[in-house]
Coordinates of C-alpha atoms in Angstrom, one line a residue:
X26 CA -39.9 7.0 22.4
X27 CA -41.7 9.9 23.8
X28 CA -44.8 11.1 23.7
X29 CA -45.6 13.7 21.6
X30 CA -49.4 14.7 21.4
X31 CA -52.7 14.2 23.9
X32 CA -55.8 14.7 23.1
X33 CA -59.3 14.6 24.1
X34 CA -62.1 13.5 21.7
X35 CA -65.4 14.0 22.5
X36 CA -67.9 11.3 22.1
X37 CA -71.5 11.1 22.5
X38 CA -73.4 8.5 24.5
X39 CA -76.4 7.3 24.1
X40 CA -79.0 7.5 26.9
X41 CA -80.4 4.2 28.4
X42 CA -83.3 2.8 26.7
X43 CA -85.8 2.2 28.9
X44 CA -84.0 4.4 31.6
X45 CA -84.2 3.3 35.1
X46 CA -83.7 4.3 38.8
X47 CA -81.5 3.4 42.1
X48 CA -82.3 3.5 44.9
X49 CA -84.6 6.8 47.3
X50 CA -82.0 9.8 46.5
X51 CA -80.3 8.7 44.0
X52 CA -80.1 10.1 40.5
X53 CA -81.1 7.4 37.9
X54 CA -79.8 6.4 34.4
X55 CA -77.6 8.7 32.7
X56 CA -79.6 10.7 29.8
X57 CA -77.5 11.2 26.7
X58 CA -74.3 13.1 26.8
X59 CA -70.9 14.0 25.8
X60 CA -68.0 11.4 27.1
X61 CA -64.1 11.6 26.7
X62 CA -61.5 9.8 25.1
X63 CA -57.6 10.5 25.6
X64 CA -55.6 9.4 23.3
X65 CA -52.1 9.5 23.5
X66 CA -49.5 9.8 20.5
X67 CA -45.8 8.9 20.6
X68 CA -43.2 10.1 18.1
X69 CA -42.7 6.5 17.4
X70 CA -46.1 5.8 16.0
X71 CA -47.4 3.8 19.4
X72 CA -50.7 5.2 20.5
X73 CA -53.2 4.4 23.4
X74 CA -56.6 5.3 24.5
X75 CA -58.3 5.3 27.4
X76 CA -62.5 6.4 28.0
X77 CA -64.2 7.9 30.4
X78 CA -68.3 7.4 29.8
X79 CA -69.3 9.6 32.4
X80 CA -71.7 12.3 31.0
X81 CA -70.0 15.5 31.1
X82 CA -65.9 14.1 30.9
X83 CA -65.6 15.5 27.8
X84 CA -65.1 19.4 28.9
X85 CA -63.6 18.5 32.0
X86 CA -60.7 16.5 30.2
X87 CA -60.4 19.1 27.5
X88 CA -60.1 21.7 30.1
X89 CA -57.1 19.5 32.3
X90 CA -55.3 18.8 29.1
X91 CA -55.0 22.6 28.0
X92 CA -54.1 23.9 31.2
X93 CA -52.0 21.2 33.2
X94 CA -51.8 17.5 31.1
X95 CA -50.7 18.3 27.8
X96 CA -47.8 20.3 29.3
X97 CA -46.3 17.4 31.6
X98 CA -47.0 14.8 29.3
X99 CA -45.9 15.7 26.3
X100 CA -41.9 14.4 26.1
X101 CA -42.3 12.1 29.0
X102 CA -41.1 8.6 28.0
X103 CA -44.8 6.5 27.9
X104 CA -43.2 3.4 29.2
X105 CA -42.2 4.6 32.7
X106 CA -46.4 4.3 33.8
X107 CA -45.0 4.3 37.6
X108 CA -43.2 7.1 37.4
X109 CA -46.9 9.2 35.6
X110 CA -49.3 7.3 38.0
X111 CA -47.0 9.2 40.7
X112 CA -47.2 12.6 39.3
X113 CA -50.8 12.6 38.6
X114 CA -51.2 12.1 42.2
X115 CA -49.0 15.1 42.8
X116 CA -51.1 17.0 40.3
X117 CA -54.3 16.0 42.2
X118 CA -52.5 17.6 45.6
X119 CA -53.7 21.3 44.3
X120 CA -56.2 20.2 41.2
X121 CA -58.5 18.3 43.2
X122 CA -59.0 15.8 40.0
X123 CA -62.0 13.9 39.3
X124 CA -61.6 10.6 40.7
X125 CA -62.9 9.1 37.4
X126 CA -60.4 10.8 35.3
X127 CA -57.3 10.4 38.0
X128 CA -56.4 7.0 35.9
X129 CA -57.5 7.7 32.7
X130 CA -53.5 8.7 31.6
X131 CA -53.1 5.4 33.3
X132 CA -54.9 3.3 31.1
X133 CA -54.1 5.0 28.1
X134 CA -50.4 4.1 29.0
X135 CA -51.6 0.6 29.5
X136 CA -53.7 0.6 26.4
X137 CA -50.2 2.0 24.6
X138 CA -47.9 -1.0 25.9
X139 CA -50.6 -3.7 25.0
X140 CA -50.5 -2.1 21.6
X141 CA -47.1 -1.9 21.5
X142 CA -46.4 -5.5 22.3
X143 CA -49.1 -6.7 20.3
X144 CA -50.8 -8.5 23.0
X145 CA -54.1 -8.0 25.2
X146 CA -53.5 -5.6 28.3
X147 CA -54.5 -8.2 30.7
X148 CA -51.5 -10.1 29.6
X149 CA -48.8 -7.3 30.0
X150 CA -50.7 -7.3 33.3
X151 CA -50.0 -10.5 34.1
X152 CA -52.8 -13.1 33.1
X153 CA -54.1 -15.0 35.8
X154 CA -57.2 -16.3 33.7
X155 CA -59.2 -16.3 30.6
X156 CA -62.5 -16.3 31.9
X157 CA -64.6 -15.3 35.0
X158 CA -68.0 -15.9 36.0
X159 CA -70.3 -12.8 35.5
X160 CA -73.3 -12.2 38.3
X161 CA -76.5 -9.9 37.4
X162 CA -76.0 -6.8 39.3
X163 CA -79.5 -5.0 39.1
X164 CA -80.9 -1.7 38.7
X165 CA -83.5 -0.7 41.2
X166 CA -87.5 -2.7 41.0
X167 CA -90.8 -1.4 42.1
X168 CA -91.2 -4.7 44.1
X169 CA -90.2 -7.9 45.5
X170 CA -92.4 -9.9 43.2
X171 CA -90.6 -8.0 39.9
X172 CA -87.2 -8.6 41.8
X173 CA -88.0 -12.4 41.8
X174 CA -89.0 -12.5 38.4
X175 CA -85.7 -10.1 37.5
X176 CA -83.4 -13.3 39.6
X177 CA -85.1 -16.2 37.6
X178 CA -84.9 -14.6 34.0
X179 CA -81.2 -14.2 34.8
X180 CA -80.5 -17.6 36.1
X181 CA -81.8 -18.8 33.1
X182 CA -79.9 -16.5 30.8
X183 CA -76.4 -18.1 32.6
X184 CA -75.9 -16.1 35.3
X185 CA -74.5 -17.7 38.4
X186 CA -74.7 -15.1 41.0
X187 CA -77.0 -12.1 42.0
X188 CA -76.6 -9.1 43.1
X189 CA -79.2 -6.9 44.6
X190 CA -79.0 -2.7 44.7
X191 CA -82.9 -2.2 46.4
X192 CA -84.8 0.7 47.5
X193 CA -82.2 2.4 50.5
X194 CA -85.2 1.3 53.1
X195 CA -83.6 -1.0 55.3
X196 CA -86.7 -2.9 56.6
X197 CA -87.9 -3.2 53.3
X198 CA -84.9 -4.4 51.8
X199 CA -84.3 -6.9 54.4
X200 CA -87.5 -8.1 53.6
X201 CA -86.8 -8.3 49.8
X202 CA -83.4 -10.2 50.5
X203 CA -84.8 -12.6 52.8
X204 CA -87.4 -13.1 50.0
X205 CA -85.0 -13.7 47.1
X206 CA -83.0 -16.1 49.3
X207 CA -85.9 -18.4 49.7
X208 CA -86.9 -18.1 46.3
X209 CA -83.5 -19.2 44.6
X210 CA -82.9 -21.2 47.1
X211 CA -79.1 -21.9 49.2
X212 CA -77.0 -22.4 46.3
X213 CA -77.1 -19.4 44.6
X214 CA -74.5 -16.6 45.5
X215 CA -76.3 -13.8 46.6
X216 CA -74.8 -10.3 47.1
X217 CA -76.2 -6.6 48.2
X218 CA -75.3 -3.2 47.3
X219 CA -76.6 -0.4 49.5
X220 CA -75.3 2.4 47.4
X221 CA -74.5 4.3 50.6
X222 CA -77.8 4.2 51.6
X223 CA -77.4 4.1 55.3
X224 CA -76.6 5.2 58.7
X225 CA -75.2 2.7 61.2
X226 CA -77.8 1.4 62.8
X227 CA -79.6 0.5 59.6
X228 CA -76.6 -1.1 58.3
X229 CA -76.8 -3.1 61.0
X230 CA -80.2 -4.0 61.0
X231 CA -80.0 -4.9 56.9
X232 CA -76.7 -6.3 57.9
X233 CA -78.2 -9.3 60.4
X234 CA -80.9 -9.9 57.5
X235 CA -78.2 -11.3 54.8
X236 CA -76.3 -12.7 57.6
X237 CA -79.1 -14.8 58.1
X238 CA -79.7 -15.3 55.2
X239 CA -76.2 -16.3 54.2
X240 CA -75.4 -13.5 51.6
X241 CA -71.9 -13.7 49.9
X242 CA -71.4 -10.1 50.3
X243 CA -72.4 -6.9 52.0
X244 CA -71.1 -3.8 49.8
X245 CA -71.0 0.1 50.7
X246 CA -74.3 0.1 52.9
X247 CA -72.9 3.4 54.6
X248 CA -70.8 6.4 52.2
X249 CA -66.9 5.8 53.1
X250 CA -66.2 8.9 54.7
X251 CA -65.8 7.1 58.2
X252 CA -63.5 3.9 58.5
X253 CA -64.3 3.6 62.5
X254 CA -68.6 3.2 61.0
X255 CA -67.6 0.5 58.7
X256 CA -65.2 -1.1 61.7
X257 CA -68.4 -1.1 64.3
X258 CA -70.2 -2.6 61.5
X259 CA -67.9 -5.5 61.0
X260 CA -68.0 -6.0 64.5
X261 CA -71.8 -6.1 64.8
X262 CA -72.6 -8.2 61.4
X263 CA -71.8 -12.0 60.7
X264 CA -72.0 -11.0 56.7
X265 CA -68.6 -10.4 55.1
X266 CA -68.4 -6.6 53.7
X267 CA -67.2 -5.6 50.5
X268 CA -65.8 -1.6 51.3
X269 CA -63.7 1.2 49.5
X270 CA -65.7 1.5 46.3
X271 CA -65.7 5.3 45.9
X272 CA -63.2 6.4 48.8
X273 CA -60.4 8.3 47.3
X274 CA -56.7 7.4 47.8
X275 CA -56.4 4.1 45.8
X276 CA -54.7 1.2 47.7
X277 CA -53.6 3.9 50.1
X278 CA -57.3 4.3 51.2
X279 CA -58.2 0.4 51.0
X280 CA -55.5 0.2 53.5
X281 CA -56.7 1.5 55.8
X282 CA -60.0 -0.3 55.7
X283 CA -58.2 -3.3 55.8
X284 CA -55.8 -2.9 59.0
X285 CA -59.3 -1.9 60.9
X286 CA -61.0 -4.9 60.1
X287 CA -63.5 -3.2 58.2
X288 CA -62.6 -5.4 55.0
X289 CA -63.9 -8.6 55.9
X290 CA -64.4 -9.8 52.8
X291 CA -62.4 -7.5 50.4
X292 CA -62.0 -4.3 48.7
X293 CA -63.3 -2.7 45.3
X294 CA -60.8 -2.7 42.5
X295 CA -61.6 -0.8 39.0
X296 CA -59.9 1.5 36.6
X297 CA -62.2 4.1 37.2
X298 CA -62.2 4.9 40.9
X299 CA -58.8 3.7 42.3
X300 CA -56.9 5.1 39.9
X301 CA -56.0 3.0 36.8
X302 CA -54.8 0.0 35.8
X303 CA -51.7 0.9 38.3
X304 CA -54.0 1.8 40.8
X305 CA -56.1 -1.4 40.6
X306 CA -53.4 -3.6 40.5
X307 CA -51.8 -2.3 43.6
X308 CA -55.1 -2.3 45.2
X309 CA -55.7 -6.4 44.3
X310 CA -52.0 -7.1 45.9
X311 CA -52.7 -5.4 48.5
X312 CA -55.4 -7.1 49.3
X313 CA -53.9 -10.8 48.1
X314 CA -51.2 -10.0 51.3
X315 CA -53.7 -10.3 53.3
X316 CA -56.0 -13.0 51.7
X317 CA -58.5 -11.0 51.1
X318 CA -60.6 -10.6 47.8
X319 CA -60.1 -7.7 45.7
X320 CA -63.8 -7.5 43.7
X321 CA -63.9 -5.8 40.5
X322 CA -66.6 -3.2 40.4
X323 CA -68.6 -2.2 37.6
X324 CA -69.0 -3.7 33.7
X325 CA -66.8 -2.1 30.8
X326 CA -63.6 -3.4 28.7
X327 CA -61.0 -2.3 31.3
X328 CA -62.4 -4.3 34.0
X329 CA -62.6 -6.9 31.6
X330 CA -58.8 -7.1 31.3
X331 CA -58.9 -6.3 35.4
X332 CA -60.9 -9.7 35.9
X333 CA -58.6 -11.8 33.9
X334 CA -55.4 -10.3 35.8
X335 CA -56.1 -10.6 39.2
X336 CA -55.8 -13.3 40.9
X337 CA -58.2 -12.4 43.6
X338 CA -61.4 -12.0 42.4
X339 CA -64.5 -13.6 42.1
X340 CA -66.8 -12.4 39.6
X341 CA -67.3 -9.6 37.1
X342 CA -70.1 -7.5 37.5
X343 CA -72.6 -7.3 34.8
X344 CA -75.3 -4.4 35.3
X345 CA -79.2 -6.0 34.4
X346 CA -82.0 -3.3 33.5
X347 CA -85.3 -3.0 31.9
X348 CA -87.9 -6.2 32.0
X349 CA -87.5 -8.3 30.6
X350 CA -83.8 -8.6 30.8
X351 CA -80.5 -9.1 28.5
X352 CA -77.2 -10.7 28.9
X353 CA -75.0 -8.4 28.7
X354 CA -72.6 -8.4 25.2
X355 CA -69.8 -10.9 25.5
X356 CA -71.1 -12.8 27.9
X357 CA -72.1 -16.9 27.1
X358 CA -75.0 -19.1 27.8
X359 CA -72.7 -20.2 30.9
X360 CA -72.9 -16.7 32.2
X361 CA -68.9 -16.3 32.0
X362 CA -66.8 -13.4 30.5
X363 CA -64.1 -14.6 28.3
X364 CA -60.8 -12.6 27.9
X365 CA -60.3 -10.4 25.5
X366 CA -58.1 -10.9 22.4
X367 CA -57.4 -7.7 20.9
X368 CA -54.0 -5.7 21.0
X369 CA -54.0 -3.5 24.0
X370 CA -57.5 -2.7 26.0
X371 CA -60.3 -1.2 23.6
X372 CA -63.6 1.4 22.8
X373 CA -66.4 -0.2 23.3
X374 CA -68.3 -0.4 19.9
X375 CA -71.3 0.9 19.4
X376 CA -70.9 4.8 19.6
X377 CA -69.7 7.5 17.1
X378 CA -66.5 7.9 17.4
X379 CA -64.3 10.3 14.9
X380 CA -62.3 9.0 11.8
X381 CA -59.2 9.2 14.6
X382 CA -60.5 6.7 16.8
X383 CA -61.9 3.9 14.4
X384 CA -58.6 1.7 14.9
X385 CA -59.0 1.3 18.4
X386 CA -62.4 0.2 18.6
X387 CA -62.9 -3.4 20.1
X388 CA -64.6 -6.0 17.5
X389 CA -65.7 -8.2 20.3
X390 CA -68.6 -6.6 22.1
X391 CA -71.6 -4.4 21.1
X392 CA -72.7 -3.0 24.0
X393 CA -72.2 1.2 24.7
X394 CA -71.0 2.0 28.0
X395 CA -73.6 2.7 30.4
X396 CA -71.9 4.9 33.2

């Protein structure tokens, strides 16, 4: 079997309705725009796609494919995903790739053994699990009293666990997580999210807040340019961080974090930023050697399949918006994520895809992708 056709389908996404915003600096929901799926076709009939919601993909993949993908892809042999995960990485040397679209061949190959086998990707994996807990992960309020009132509407939708992603004001968001801790009392799991939001010395000062305040959790407060910040942070802080999110390099990068002791309580793992499914998975093991947690960032299919393979995480993350708020599609009254069923990984439903990609889209969720 080899593969004998990629191409890239352009799909529009809808903005979110109402829209909302992250923290000071930071761009806010995505408006509508033109996302990307591969699809990859074999001479044997076996196909797999993989998506990339982000606004904008859609040239960039079109653009990859015609002058660089299409050429080394086509009559490569689909089931040797090692060997591809390593050239892509070779093609990044000089192309500079968008992290986002560095495992998108990846997870089409993934999506095109699940297929092939006739079973769930998560299972070709390696199931670990068929369900996970899912915790709120918010978008940004206008104030601690909405935040509270955002924390009890989703513990009684189900959800177990919270996490916060405030204003990028460290005072004031100390303030606000002190606040939601005594609200909700000790038994919730409480996490934060800086979004990169701050130097050292205010990750330190936010950092003794949800120490004291017994947070699970304390994920990318500073951008992860500099291990040696995120090392003087561990040292300073009781509260456990959750690091290499965004960093480039993969497992090759979360390395590193972890032999500084910057990783106290894990690393990120997702399809989209550490390159794949491959990527991902080396990234949890990694992390496993070391007993360490390897958290699955961001909502989606994929990381749907990521949660139910990996034997070290926790939760999966389920974005909240808008108020009142929703549980997310997929998700039950008991606020956990069941695996998914389906041949191979999925399109979310919900969108307008071409004639072309109807078969592959996943009859268990409704929700568009929101990235």
């Amino acid at each position: 079997m080899r593969i004998a056709e990629v191409e890239c389908h352009p799909v529009r996404v809808p903005g979110v309705s109402p829209p909302f915003v992250w923290r000071d600096g930071l761009l806010g929901s995505p408006s509508e725009g033109e996302a990307a799926v591969l699809r990859i076709c074999t001479d044997e009939g076996a196909e797999g796609v993989a998506m990339s919601p982000r606004r904008g993909s859609g040239v960039i993949l079109a653009d990859l494919l015609d002058r660089i993908l299409r050429k080394e892809l086509v009559g490569q042999d689909p089931l040797q995903r090692e060997w591809l995960w390593h050239r892509m990485w070779e093609l990044d040397r000089t192309e500079e790739l968008p992290l986002y679209l560095l495992g998108l061949v990846d997870t089409a190959l993934w999506d095109l053994a699940g297929r092939l086998a006739d079973r769930p990707t998560w299972q070709i994996l390696g199931g670990y699990r068929t369900s996970i807990p899912a915790y709120a992960s918010t978008v940004t309020y206008s104030s601690v009293e909405e935040y509270l009132d955002i924390a009890d509407q989703a513990l009684e939708l189900g959800y177990p666990a919270i996490k916060l992603h405030a204003w990028g004001d460290a005072r004031r968001d100390a303030r606000l997580s002190v606040a939601l801790r005594e609200h909700v009392g000790d038994d919730v799991p409480l996490m934060f999210d800086g979004s990169a939001g701050f130097d050292l010395p205010d990750a330190i000062h936010l950092g003794h807040a949800l120490s004291d305040a017994g947070y699970l959790w304390y994920e990318e407060p500073m951008r992860e340019f500099s291990v040696t910040a995120y090392k003087r942070l561990a040292d300073a802080v009781a509260v456990p961080l959750l690091v290499a999110e965004t960093s480039d390099g993969a497992h090759m990068n979360s390395a590193d974090f972890i032999q500084a002791g910057a990783a106290t309580f894990g690393v990120r793992a997702s399809t989209q930023l550490r390159g794949g499914f491959t990527g991902a998975m080396r990234t949890a093991h990694l992390a496993d050697a070391y007993r360490l947690r390897a958290e699955v960032h961001g909502p989606e299919i994929p990381n749907r399949h990521l949660c139910m393979a990996i034997s070290n995480t926790t939760y999966y993350e389920s974005l909240v918006m808008g108020n009142p708020i929703s549980r997310e599609s997929g998700i039950d009254a008991h606020g956990l994520v069941h695996a998914p069923t389906g041949p191979g990984v999925a399109l979310p439903a919900g969108l307008d895809y071409p004639p072309a990609l109807q078969a592959f889209v996943d009859k268990e969720t409704v929700t568009p992708p929101r990235a």
